[in-house]
XYZ file of C-alpha atoms in Angstrom:
623
model
C 28.927 -74.559 3.832
C 28.492 -73.026 0.422
C 25.035 -74.565 0.055
C 23.810 -72.921 3.265
C 25.244 -69.577 2.166
C 23.321 -69.772 -1.124
C 20.103 -70.590 0.736
C 20.615 -67.656 3.117
C 21.226 -65.332 0.204
C 17.990 -66.481 -1.439
C 15.942 -65.760 1.662
C 17.513 -62.305 1.990
C 16.685 -61.523 -1.637
C 13.072 -62.645 -1.212
C 12.668 -60.574 1.953
C 13.944 -57.453 0.181
C 11.531 -58.007 -2.717
C 8.531 -58.347 -0.385
C 9.559 -55.203 1.507
C 9.850 -53.241 -1.756
C 6.344 -54.295 -2.818
C 4.912 -53.309 0.564
C 6.640 -49.926 0.502
C 5.407 -49.252 -3.069
C 1.854 -50.206 -2.131
C 1.937 -47.979 0.913
C 3.423 -45.157 -1.117
C 0.729 -45.545 -3.782
C -2.019 -45.423 -1.191
C -0.478 -42.180 0.117
C -1.476 -40.255 -3.072
C -5.264 -39.928 -3.438
C -6.609 -40.075 -6.983
C -9.151 -37.407 -7.885
C -11.438 -35.943 -5.246
C -14.070 -33.206 -5.190
C -13.183 -30.016 -7.038
C -12.712 -26.906 -4.914
C -15.520 -24.481 -5.819
C -15.479 -22.401 -2.627
C -14.185 -18.832 -3.018
C -11.779 -17.406 -0.436
C -13.289 -15.703 2.610
C -12.122 -12.511 4.321
C -11.324 -13.392 7.957
C -9.690 -10.142 9.108
C -9.181 -6.547 7.984
C -6.517 -4.340 9.584
C -7.849 -1.795 10.270
C -11.463 -2.892 9.909
C -13.448 -1.739 6.884
C -15.566 1.383 7.576
C -12.960 2.692 10.023
C -13.279 6.404 10.828
C -10.404 8.843 11.441
C -8.161 6.587 9.367
C -4.454 7.576 9.584
C -2.585 4.435 8.512
C -0.062 3.988 5.700
C -1.339 0.578 4.667
C -4.261 -1.845 4.852
C -4.000 -5.626 5.332
C -6.800 -7.957 4.230
C -6.516 -11.572 5.459
C -8.127 -14.655 3.885
C -8.785 -18.236 4.956
C -6.561 -19.620 2.182
C -3.836 -18.644 -0.248
C -5.101 -16.187 -2.883
C -3.973 -14.712 -6.182
C -4.475 -11.323 -7.826
C -5.650 -11.311 -11.456
C -5.189 -8.164 -13.559
C -4.960 -6.153 -10.363
C -3.382 -3.101 -12.033
C -6.362 -2.806 -14.398
C -9.146 -3.735 -11.980
C -8.110 -2.044 -8.720
C -9.458 1.484 -8.192
C -9.268 3.934 -5.313
C -12.039 6.529 -5.154
C -11.517 9.460 -4.859
C -8.584 8.782 -7.208
C -5.028 9.751 -6.313
C -2.213 10.977 -8.529
C -0.031 8.166 -7.179
C -2.148 5.040 -7.138
C -1.838 2.689 -4.110
C -0.017 -0.573 -4.731
C -1.816 -3.810 -3.767
C 0.688 -6.583 -3.020
C 0.140 -10.276 -2.477
C 1.527 -11.672 0.786
C 0.452 -15.315 0.672
C -2.827 -15.473 2.590
C -3.282 -11.719 2.766
C -3.248 -8.681 0.488
C -1.544 -5.465 1.525
C -2.438 -2.060 0.086
C 0.191 0.597 0.670
C -0.677 4.278 0.170
C 1.946 6.189 -1.803
C 0.090 9.519 -1.937
C -1.260 11.485 1.021
C -4.946 11.127 1.946
C -7.327 14.094 1.974
C -8.833 15.097 5.333
C -12.516 14.411 6.082
C -12.878 12.200 3.012
C -14.464 8.785 2.552
C -12.321 6.449 0.428
C -13.275 3.236 -1.344
C -10.776 0.567 -2.383
C -12.493 -1.393 -5.151
C -10.870 -4.708 -6.133
C -13.680 -5.765 -8.517
C -13.181 -9.513 -9.127
C -9.369 -9.455 -9.042
C -9.059 -11.645 -5.903
C -9.446 -15.421 -6.272
C -8.170 -18.558 -4.559
C -4.806 -19.942 -5.570
C -5.947 -23.452 -6.522
C -9.006 -23.301 -8.778
C -9.195 -19.544 -9.326
C -12.582 -19.183 -7.590
C -13.214 -15.416 -7.429
C -14.000 -13.725 -4.130
C -16.537 -11.533 -5.901
C -16.713 -7.773 -6.076
C -14.890 -6.707 -2.924
C -14.740 -3.163 -1.533
C -12.889 -1.760 1.465
C -14.161 1.564 2.855
C -12.647 4.026 5.333
C -12.882 7.716 6.240
C -10.195 10.180 7.271
C -12.868 12.140 9.173
C -15.592 11.543 11.736
C -18.240 10.545 9.187
C -18.521 7.967 6.419
C -20.409 9.215 3.370
C -23.021 6.705 2.241
C -24.869 7.984 -0.845
C -24.757 6.106 -4.167
C -25.324 6.500 -7.913
C -25.550 3.688 -10.454
C -26.420 3.021 -14.085
C -25.087 1.671 -17.367
C -22.664 2.696 -20.122
C -23.320 1.549 -23.706
C -21.739 2.201 -27.071
C -23.693 5.058 -28.678
C -23.849 3.439 -32.113
C -24.432 -0.228 -31.263
C -26.239 0.098 -27.916
C -24.028 -2.681 -26.522
C -22.587 -2.510 -22.985
C -18.973 -1.403 -22.663
C -16.503 -2.989 -20.248
C -13.762 -1.214 -18.261
C -14.982 2.349 -18.714
C -14.297 4.922 -15.996
C -17.460 6.661 -14.779
C -16.482 9.898 -13.046
C -18.148 12.534 -10.867
C -17.133 16.198 -10.670
C -18.387 18.567 -7.984
C -16.784 21.430 -9.935
C -19.490 21.804 -12.572
C -17.458 23.610 -15.259
C -17.652 21.890 -18.672
C -13.870 21.834 -19.003
C -13.194 19.917 -15.774
C -13.138 16.410 -17.346
C -10.366 17.640 -19.659
C -8.310 19.345 -16.957
C -8.756 17.772 -13.526
C -8.922 14.405 -11.793
C -12.541 13.619 -10.736
C -13.925 13.569 -7.205
C -15.094 9.962 -7.568
C -14.530 7.154 -10.053
C -15.914 3.672 -10.733
C -15.402 1.099 -13.483
C -18.039 -0.668 -15.595
C -18.415 -4.445 -15.598
C -19.138 -6.699 -18.587
C -22.803 -5.605 -18.624
C -21.780 -1.935 -18.679
C -23.107 -1.533 -15.121
C -21.416 0.869 -12.701
C -21.960 1.802 -9.063
C -20.460 4.837 -7.350
C -20.626 4.447 -3.568
C -19.891 6.450 -0.415
C -20.603 9.828 -2.011
C -20.997 13.237 -0.408
C -24.370 14.950 -0.604
C -23.816 17.483 -3.398
C -24.464 18.095 -7.118
C -22.257 16.356 -9.694
C -21.434 16.362 -13.380
C -21.371 12.750 -14.630
C -19.058 11.611 -17.442
C -17.600 8.324 -18.698
C -14.195 7.816 -20.334
C -12.510 4.921 -22.106
C -9.370 6.081 -20.342
C -6.598 4.538 -22.422
C -3.759 6.459 -20.761
C -5.166 5.992 -17.203
C -4.906 9.664 -16.242
C -8.644 10.004 -15.381
C -8.918 12.920 -17.858
C -10.624 13.119 -21.230
C -8.451 13.533 -24.321
C -10.814 14.718 -27.105
C -10.773 12.724 -30.366
C -8.321 10.183 -28.875
C -10.593 8.525 -26.270
C -14.232 7.450 -26.205
C -16.453 9.616 -24.001
C -19.995 9.966 -22.658
C -21.764 12.574 -20.568
C -25.145 13.362 -19.067
C -26.951 16.490 -20.256
C -28.220 17.148 -16.731
C -26.488 17.488 -13.376
C -27.174 14.812 -10.772
C -27.556 14.796 -6.986
C -27.589 11.447 -5.140
C -30.551 10.890 -2.828
C -32.041 8.325 -0.484
C -35.492 7.465 -1.783
C -38.393 5.192 -0.987
C -38.541 2.292 -3.425
C -40.993 -0.560 -3.858
C -40.680 -4.156 -4.909
C -43.300 -6.807 -5.540
C -42.751 -10.231 -3.948
C -44.787 -13.382 -4.513
C -45.321 -15.862 -1.670
C -46.980 -19.274 -1.596
C -49.610 -19.281 1.182
C -52.252 -21.746 2.326
C -55.583 -21.130 0.617
C -57.688 -23.798 2.333
C -57.411 -27.174 4.005
C -59.971 -29.880 3.275
C -59.328 -33.068 5.207
C -55.748 -33.995 4.522
C -55.561 -31.908 1.307
C -54.014 -28.453 1.400
C -54.559 -25.949 -1.414
C -51.901 -23.260 -1.942
C -52.188 -19.924 -3.720
C -49.869 -17.075 -4.681
C -49.937 -13.978 -2.508
C -48.510 -10.799 -4.006
C -47.028 -8.377 -1.491
C -45.733 -4.898 -2.285
C -42.954 -3.863 0.061
C -41.340 -0.479 0.556
C -37.673 0.007 1.367
C -35.052 2.755 1.327
C -32.699 2.799 -1.652
C -30.083 5.006 -3.255
C -30.527 6.830 -6.503
C -30.696 7.752 -9.198
C -29.968 4.129 -10.100
C -30.795 4.295 -13.824
C -28.195 6.684 -15.238
C -27.672 5.913 -18.931
C -24.508 7.074 -20.693
C -23.857 6.642 -24.449
C -20.167 6.330 -25.250
C -18.905 7.914 -28.475
C -15.696 8.825 -30.288
C -15.560 12.446 -31.355
C -15.000 13.089 -35.037
C -11.374 13.821 -35.834
C -10.780 17.467 -36.731
C -6.982 17.662 -36.918
C -5.866 17.472 -40.564
C -2.340 16.235 -41.238
C -0.543 13.702 -43.411
C -0.225 10.311 -41.723
C 1.722 8.371 -44.361
C 3.442 8.711 -47.721
C 5.231 6.073 -49.777
C 6.526 4.983 -53.191
C 5.587 1.299 -53.492
C 5.537 1.406 -57.303
C 7.942 3.132 -59.654
C 5.171 5.142 -61.313
C 3.119 5.938 -58.218
C 3.299 7.877 -54.937
C 0.687 7.387 -52.200
C -0.406 9.915 -49.584
C -2.758 9.339 -46.651
C -4.348 12.104 -44.556
C -5.823 11.881 -41.058
C -9.367 12.893 -42.011
C -11.485 13.245 -45.172
C -12.026 16.627 -46.742
C -10.377 19.311 -48.785
C -6.558 19.268 -48.644
C -5.469 21.366 -51.689
C -2.635 18.973 -52.463
C 0.139 19.949 -54.903
C 3.535 18.441 -55.697
C 6.582 20.041 -57.345
C 9.873 18.426 -58.318
C 13.227 19.906 -57.360
C 16.811 18.889 -58.044
C 19.691 21.094 -56.893
C 22.162 19.260 -59.156
C 20.187 19.601 -62.385
C 20.633 22.528 -64.745
C 17.718 21.456 -66.941
C 14.195 22.767 -66.266
C 12.108 20.228 -64.378
C 8.721 19.124 -65.761
C 5.699 20.756 -64.173
C 2.868 18.677 -65.650
C 4.324 15.358 -64.508
C 1.467 13.581 -62.672
C -2.259 12.937 -62.427
C -4.061 12.675 -59.077
C -6.566 10.025 -58.043
C -8.736 10.690 -54.968
C -10.504 8.313 -52.609
C -14.203 8.825 -51.864
C -13.456 10.890 -48.763
C -10.394 12.574 -50.284
C -8.244 11.294 -47.405
C -6.161 9.034 -49.665
C -4.394 10.264 -52.798
C -2.594 8.314 -55.507
C -0.145 10.389 -57.537
C 0.445 8.680 -60.892
C 3.712 9.822 -62.484
C 3.053 10.100 -66.217
C 6.417 11.579 -67.302
C 8.901 8.783 -68.098
C 11.908 11.019 -67.406
C 10.607 11.311 -63.854
C 9.456 7.801 -62.938
C 12.619 6.208 -64.366
C 14.626 7.931 -61.630
C 15.273 5.814 -58.561
C 15.215 8.902 -56.315
C 12.739 11.776 -56.472
C 12.911 14.987 -54.450
C 9.459 16.526 -54.137
C 8.132 19.685 -52.499
C 4.635 18.930 -51.190
C 2.028 21.581 -50.475
C -1.224 20.808 -48.616
C -3.536 22.013 -45.871
C -2.688 21.119 -42.273
C -4.159 22.068 -38.901
C -1.810 24.392 -37.016
C -1.381 24.849 -33.249
C -4.304 27.291 -33.118
C -6.695 24.808 -34.753
C -6.800 26.601 -38.106
C -6.148 25.103 -41.538
C -3.013 26.590 -43.083
C -0.993 25.738 -46.191
C 2.005 23.628 -45.240
C 5.085 23.008 -47.412
C 7.250 19.961 -46.888
C 10.232 18.489 -48.722
C 10.323 14.717 -49.118
C 12.541 12.156 -50.820
C 11.082 9.020 -52.420
C 13.156 6.089 -53.618
C 12.364 2.946 -55.594
C 14.579 0.153 -56.883
C 13.473 -2.614 -59.202
C 13.800 -6.122 -57.836
C 16.485 -8.247 -59.457
C 15.045 -10.805 -61.829
C 16.183 -14.426 -61.323
C 18.673 -15.779 -63.880
C 16.897 -18.627 -65.679
C 19.274 -18.966 -68.658
C 21.255 -21.899 -67.153
C 24.267 -21.646 -69.446
C 22.467 -20.203 -72.486
C 24.681 -17.112 -72.524
C 24.159 -16.018 -76.114
C 20.366 -16.331 -76.259
C 18.696 -12.896 -75.985
C 15.907 -12.683 -73.420
C 12.508 -11.813 -74.907
C 10.747 -9.304 -72.676
C 7.237 -10.296 -71.631
C 4.441 -8.111 -72.961
C 2.714 -6.261 -70.146
C -0.942 -5.465 -70.858
C -3.324 -3.075 -69.179
C -5.173 -5.077 -66.532
C -8.972 -4.747 -66.481
C -11.353 -5.759 -63.692
C -15.143 -5.862 -63.891
C -18.130 -6.894 -61.793
C -19.671 -8.625 -64.829
C -20.380 -12.296 -64.129
C -22.977 -15.058 -64.240
C -24.536 -13.722 -61.037
C -24.958 -10.072 -61.966
C -27.407 -8.511 -59.527
C -30.571 -6.925 -60.844
C -30.320 -3.194 -60.173
C -26.510 -3.242 -59.914
C -24.298 -0.912 -61.918
C -21.791 -2.443 -64.346
C -18.232 -1.119 -64.142
C -14.744 -1.547 -65.584
C -11.598 -0.682 -63.635
C -8.072 -0.401 -65.063
C -4.913 -0.968 -63.040
C -3.486 2.392 -64.198
C -4.953 5.612 -65.627
C -5.882 5.240 -69.301
C -6.805 7.361 -72.294
C -10.596 7.064 -72.346
C -10.797 7.848 -76.074
C -10.177 4.201 -76.890
C -13.396 3.182 -75.148
C -15.248 3.862 -78.396
C -14.303 0.265 -79.207
C -16.250 -1.025 -76.193
C -19.387 -2.992 -77.128
C -22.347 -4.395 -75.182
C -24.479 -7.111 -76.807
C -27.748 -8.678 -75.690
C -28.444 -12.349 -76.389
C -31.567 -12.735 -78.512
C -32.397 -16.380 -79.169
C -28.926 -17.738 -80.008
C -27.343 -14.547 -81.339
C -25.921 -11.451 -79.608
C -27.413 -8.157 -80.801
C -25.855 -4.706 -80.141
C -27.295 -2.855 -77.120
C -27.305 0.886 -76.521
C -25.423 2.039 -73.432
C -23.796 5.105 -71.917
C -20.465 5.574 -70.139
C -19.804 7.653 -67.042
C -16.415 8.276 -65.478
C -16.052 7.979 -61.717
C -15.580 11.525 -60.429
C -12.857 10.442 -57.970
C -11.490 7.059 -58.990
C -10.127 8.030 -62.405
C -9.388 4.386 -63.345
C -13.053 3.323 -63.178
C -15.911 3.816 -65.649
C -19.589 2.900 -65.274
C -21.650 1.312 -68.046
C -25.375 2.038 -67.904
C -27.994 0.209 -69.977
C -31.535 -1.137 -69.673
C -30.627 -4.484 -68.108
C -33.401 -7.102 -68.096
C -33.953 -9.743 -65.439
C -32.758 -13.186 -66.549
C -31.162 -11.819 -69.722
C -27.668 -12.739 -70.967
C -25.201 -10.096 -72.189
C -21.662 -9.883 -73.516
C -19.097 -7.123 -72.967
C -16.224 -6.868 -75.462
C -13.274 -4.518 -75.839
C -11.056 -4.913 -78.888
C -7.339 -5.525 -78.414
C -5.108 -2.414 -78.276
C -8.149 -0.146 -77.972
C -7.107 1.452 -74.695
C -3.640 2.705 -73.760
C -2.567 3.664 -70.267
C -0.478 6.774 -69.618
C 2.687 4.626 -69.909
C 1.901 3.305 -73.405
C 0.740 -0.179 -72.434
C -2.379 -1.392 -74.261
C -5.122 -3.825 -73.364
C -5.471 -7.418 -74.455
C -8.811 -8.421 -75.958
C -11.559 -8.482 -73.342
C -14.702 -10.598 -73.630
C -16.982 -11.147 -70.632
C -20.368 -12.815 -70.714
C -22.749 -12.166 -67.850
C -26.317 -12.926 -66.898
C -28.662 -10.762 -64.849
C -30.387 -12.589 -62.002
C -34.111 -13.367 -62.188
C -36.475 -11.401 -59.934
C -37.431 -14.712 -58.305
C -33.894 -14.934 -56.896
C -34.682 -12.122 -54.450
C -37.005 -11.565 -51.533
C -38.773 -8.389 -50.439
C -39.450 -6.741 -47.058
C -42.317 -4.315 -46.475
C -41.439 -2.424 -43.296
C -44.328 -0.694 -41.490
C -42.616 2.147 -39.637
C -44.346 4.135 -36.874
C -43.225 6.714 -34.333
C -41.337 8.794 -36.908
C -40.425 12.248 -35.582
C -38.243 14.079 -38.083
C -35.855 12.581 -40.614
C -34.981 8.899 -40.146
C -32.374 6.780 -41.966
C -33.569 3.168 -42.246
C -30.764 0.661 -42.767
C -31.091 -3.019 -43.647
C -27.929 -4.881 -42.638
C -26.629 -8.438 -42.437
C -26.970 -9.830 -38.943
C -23.607 -11.618 -38.750
C -21.590 -8.675 -37.463
C -18.578 -9.066 -35.163
C -17.993 -7.259 -31.894
C -15.084 -5.681 -30.092
C -14.525 -5.167 -26.383
C -15.655 -1.546 -26.368
C -19.004 -2.385 -27.942
C -18.112 -1.327 -31.472
C -19.663 -3.243 -34.339
C -19.210 -3.043 -38.096
C -22.489 -2.977 -40.020
C -22.689 -4.528 -43.493
C -25.477 -2.272 -44.765
C -27.299 -3.803 -47.738
C -29.925 -1.118 -48.409
C -30.738 2.294 -46.992
C -33.752 4.591 -47.287
C -34.568 7.987 -45.779
C -38.100 8.752 -44.533
C -39.837 11.650 -42.792
C -43.203 10.155 -41.834
C -44.940 6.963 -40.724
C -45.809 4.448 -43.412
C -44.778 1.339 -45.292
C -41.266 1.289 -46.756
C -40.378 -1.372 -49.332
C -36.927 -2.943 -49.487
C -36.787 -4.908 -52.784
C -34.231 -7.208 -54.404
C -32.813 -8.718 -51.200
C -30.693 -11.875 -51.643
C -31.636 -14.843 -49.467
C -30.168 -14.576 -45.974
C -30.645 -13.212 -42.462
C -31.004 -9.487 -41.900
C -31.832 -6.848 -39.301
C -33.004 -3.226 -39.301
C -31.845 -0.135 -37.487
C -33.131 3.438 -37.631
C -30.851 6.460 -37.275
C -32.712 9.469 -35.870
C -31.085 12.004 -38.190
C -31.722 15.154 -36.156
C -29.584 17.443 -38.327
C -30.893 15.950 -41.589
C -27.504 15.416 -43.236
C -28.173 11.796 -44.226
C -25.488 10.170 -42.050
C -25.046 9.152 -38.402
C -23.267 11.867 -36.436
C -21.203 11.236 -33.345
C -21.126 13.546 -30.317
C -19.109 16.669 -29.575
C -18.780 17.303 -25.849
C -17.713 20.949 -25.609
C -20.519 21.920 -28.005
C -23.026 19.909 -25.925
C -23.836 17.711 -28.915
C -24.907 14.178 -28.036
C -24.485 11.433 -30.666
C -27.584 10.834 -32.762
C -29.782 8.065 -31.392
C -30.126 4.734 -33.159
C -33.110 2.433 -32.638
C -32.590 -1.273 -33.329
C -35.312 -3.705 -34.315
C -34.474 -6.800 -32.199
C -35.878 -9.206 -34.775
C -33.761 -11.249 -37.163
C -35.561 -11.492 -40.501
C -34.952 -14.576 -42.626
C -35.387 -13.622 -46.289
C -36.260 -16.394 -48.757
C -36.210 -16.332 -52.548
C -39.405 -15.070 -54.183
C -41.072 -14.339 -50.812
C -42.477 -11.086 -49.449
C -42.252 -10.342 -45.710
C -44.157 -7.695 -43.762
C -42.582 -6.410 -40.532
C -43.577 -3.803 -37.910
C -41.019 -1.298 -36.555
C -42.092 1.144 -33.832
C -39.351 3.723 -33.292
C -40.758 4.757 -29.915
C -39.950 1.391 -28.329
C -36.678 1.349 -26.324
C -34.995 -1.298 -28.438
C -31.340 -2.217 -28.091
C -29.268 -4.300 -30.474
C -29.583 -7.942 -29.389
C -27.313 -9.326 -32.129
C -25.259 -12.410 -31.323
C -26.195 -12.375 -27.636
């Protein structure tokens, strides 16, 4: 009996194993591996109410799709035009999107709900494309259009996500005060299209609207405007199409030829509006930062360059002793927007806390520069030094000697035509520079060389050394030890720097044949590897610059090997720099013409290049 039971148990176990294998196989076949990727965008199958509805009086719109969808960056991409103070709220409801109106709709007005490319399918993210929903609260649907492009005024590059706005109130101040009549947003190519417009005259502006209020905030936001007013029209346009038609048939051979057909059609315009986006020059002067990062130094930063009439006076309500008046020296940046106050009085900088009355120019509420007095407290505490004695309690610690630090651009690769300089880490007494020597290597010996010194007019810690430098020649700069003392009594260690001027053969040369010059032009040679930002800005590493007033050949010598480009600033006011725009004074930014040719400069080679300023070049860098 036991033997039969064991046999029965074995058959049961085998049957269960077979069933498990079958179930696993069936389960595995139930999950397909791979398959074609979904590349089909969602399709609109129903709109409630239908797009282009007249006499619209609903509180919401429902847009249905043939599959589940998602909304990407909907808050940034969705626009209603004309804009409303309370923006409608698009919501995702599975296979449909609902737009609920929070603000009341104007009577007899055509509205456009622009989703851009925010709608895509839920699986692969295939975008629906640029989708618009249109309706009218009146009996008519306006149908006129305007289109064009927005570019950065300096770089000429297209700018993404800029509001282009239309105002039927033609007063200059409207973009600063009121919400526009119509609005559209630029795409990645800077292109915009304003649709369903009334037939009237408009002022056209563009705003990098950072605070999303549809209004221009001068100096804080980028802006563009057209000099002329615009009226949308329906116009006859032409296009040229090429067709392949039968030319002749010989036997079984058929000869084809191209047939060019010019066709007329009705289009909307103007369709070539061109707006140059600029940032107005800051005019509000105020202090943006102040700090005491070093015991002997205070730093002050102002909002804009220019005259600030800065003064500083110590005060201490607890002290009965007179406070020093001549207690600092000032160092200015090139634009005078950054100041370094070097405290030269040891009784002052040794204090951990300083109370200072500052006096400087600041823009008041009326826009005028007035003298402003402010009281500030500055503190500094020395960092604790680590204890490295390790049980050596009785051994006195020898203080390290701190020397004046000196930097220089002298080196083995000293550029021909460059200016030699020395820069100290703190202000110094320049009298000790009489112990500075420059020697020229003649055969194997260094012979003294005549030179002159010139102090930097702003950066008081820098001096320039001018001499008749020769190409390929070796030199030596020496400064004896303890020759120069800074204002704190520290002296320099011995300085000896050998340097060699590059040979002329190291450089290349460009002869630029410039034509189309009308007025003063600033020619700039710059390195072509410049980065971009989203709003079309670009930093230009300018290598050389020359100013011209007429057609002709301009030579750019001593160019290191590399890749370069040219641009020409049309300097209409003749001040030698590029000037941005100023809207309320009807001042457009100065135009810049880019030569869309990358020039590869080789050592000891001359290159001749044409540059016609009348050609409508744009910067094609890194595209």
